[in-house]
Coordinates of C-alpha atoms in Angstrom, one line a residue:
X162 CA 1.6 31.1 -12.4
X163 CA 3.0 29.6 -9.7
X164 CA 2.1 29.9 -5.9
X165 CA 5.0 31.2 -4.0
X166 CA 3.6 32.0 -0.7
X167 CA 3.1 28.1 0.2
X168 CA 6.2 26.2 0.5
X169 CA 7.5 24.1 -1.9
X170 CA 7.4 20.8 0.5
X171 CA 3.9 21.7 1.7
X172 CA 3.5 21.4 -2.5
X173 CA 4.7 18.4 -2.3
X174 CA 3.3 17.2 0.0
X175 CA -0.1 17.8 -1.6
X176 CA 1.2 16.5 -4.6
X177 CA 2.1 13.1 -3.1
X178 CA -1.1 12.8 -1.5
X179 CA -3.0 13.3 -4.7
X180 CA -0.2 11.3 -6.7
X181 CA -1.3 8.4 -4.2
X182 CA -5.4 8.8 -4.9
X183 CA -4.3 8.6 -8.9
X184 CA -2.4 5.4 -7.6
X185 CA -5.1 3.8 -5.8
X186 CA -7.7 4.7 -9.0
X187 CA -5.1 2.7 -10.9
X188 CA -4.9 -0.1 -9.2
X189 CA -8.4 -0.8 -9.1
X190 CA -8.8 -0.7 -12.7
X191 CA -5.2 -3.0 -13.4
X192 CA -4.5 -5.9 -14.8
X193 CA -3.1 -8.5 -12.2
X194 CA 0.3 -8.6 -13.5
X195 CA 0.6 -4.7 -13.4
X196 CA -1.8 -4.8 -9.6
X197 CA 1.3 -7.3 -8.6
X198 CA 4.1 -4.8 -9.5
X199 CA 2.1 -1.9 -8.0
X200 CA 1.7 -3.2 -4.8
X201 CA 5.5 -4.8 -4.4
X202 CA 6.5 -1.4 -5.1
X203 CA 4.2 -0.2 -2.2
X204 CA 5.1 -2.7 0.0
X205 CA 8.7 -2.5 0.2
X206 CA 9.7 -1.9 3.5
X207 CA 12.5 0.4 2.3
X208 CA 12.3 2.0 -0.2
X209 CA 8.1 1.4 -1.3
X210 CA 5.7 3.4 -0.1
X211 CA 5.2 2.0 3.6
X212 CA 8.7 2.2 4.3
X213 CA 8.9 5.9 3.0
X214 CA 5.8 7.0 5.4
X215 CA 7.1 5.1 8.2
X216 CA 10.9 7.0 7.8
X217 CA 8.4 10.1 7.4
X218 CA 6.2 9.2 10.9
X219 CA 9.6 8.8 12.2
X220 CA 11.5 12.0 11.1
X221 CA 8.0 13.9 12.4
X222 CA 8.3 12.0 16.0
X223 CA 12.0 13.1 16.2
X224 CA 10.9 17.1 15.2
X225 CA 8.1 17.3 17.3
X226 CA 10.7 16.1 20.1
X227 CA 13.3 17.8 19.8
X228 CA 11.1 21.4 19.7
X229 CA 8.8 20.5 22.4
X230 CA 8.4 22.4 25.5
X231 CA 10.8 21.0 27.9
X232 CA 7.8 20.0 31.0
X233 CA 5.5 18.5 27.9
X234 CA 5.0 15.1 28.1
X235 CA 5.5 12.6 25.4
X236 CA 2.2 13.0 23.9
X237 CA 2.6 13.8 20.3
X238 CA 6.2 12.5 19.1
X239 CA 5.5 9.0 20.7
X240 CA 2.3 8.5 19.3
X241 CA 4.2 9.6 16.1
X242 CA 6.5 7.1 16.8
X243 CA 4.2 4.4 17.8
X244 CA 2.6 5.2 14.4
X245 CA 6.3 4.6 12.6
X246 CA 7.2 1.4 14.1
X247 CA 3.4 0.0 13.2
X248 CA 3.6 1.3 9.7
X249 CA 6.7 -0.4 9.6
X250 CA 6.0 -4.0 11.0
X251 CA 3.1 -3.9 9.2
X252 CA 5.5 -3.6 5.8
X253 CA 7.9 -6.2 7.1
X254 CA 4.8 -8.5 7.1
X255 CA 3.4 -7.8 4.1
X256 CA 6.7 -7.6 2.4
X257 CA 7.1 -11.4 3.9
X258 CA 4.0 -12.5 1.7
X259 CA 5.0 -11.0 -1.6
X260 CA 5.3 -14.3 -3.5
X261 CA 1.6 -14.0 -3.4
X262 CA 2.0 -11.2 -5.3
X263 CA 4.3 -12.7 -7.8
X264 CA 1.9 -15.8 -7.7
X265 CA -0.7 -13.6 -9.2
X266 CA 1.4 -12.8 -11.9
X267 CA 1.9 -16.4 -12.3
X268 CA -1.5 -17.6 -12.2
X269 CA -3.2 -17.9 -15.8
X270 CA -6.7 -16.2 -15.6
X271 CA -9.6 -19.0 -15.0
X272 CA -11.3 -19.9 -18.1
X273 CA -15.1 -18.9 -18.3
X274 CA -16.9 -21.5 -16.1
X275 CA -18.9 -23.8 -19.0
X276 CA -22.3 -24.4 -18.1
X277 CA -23.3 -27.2 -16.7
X278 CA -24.2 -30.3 -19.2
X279 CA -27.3 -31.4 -19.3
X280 CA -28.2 -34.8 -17.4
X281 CA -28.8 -37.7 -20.4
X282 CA -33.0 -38.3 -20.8
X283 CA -34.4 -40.3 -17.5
X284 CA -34.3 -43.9 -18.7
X285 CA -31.3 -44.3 -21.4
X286 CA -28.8 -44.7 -18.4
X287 CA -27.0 -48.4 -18.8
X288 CA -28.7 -49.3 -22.1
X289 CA -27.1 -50.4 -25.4

């Protein structure tokens, strides 16, 4: 049965938010080849996930503007849009720093660290 008195985007809405919880339980429990593709996909600052919520912010900040009251101040849709333009430096950054990303793909996995040999007995040092 479906629920038809909610709205299908405040569905997905919901959906997306729990869609990015499963993402984030993923990515703690991925392999670093698979954690490197996750996050270049969330990074992008166009079309990953930081660039989507920052065209979101910004589509918010331009409806809460253009329906506010005509003598409200700024308030709401500039912090909105403060919040758009951060979200989006912030990808333009990170997206400048994914060959560390790649680089973990890259990088074999460090062997086991060997314990330590033992020191040769006290007084065989220099002796034939």
């Amino acid at each position: 049965m479906t629920d038809t008195s909610t709205p299908y985007a405040v569905l997905l809405a919901r959906d997306i938010s729990h869609q990015l919880g499963l993402l984030t339980d993923h990515l703690t429990k991925a392999g670093t080849a698979e954690a490197a593709q996750i996050m270049n996909l969330a990074l992008d600052s166009e079309i990953g996930i930081l660039g989507r919520t920052s065209n979101l912010l910004a589509t918010a900040s331009h409806y809460v503007k253009d329906r506010a009251h005509p003598d409200a101040g700024p308030g709401l849709w500039q912090d909105l849009a403060r919040a758009a333009n951060s979200v989006h430096d912030h990808a333009l950054d990170l997206e400048m720093q994914a060959g560390e990303f790649h680089a973990l793909t890259a990088r074999p996995s460090a062997p086991p660290s060997a314990p330590p040999s033992p020191a040769p007995p006290a007084g065989k040092k220099g002796r034939r």
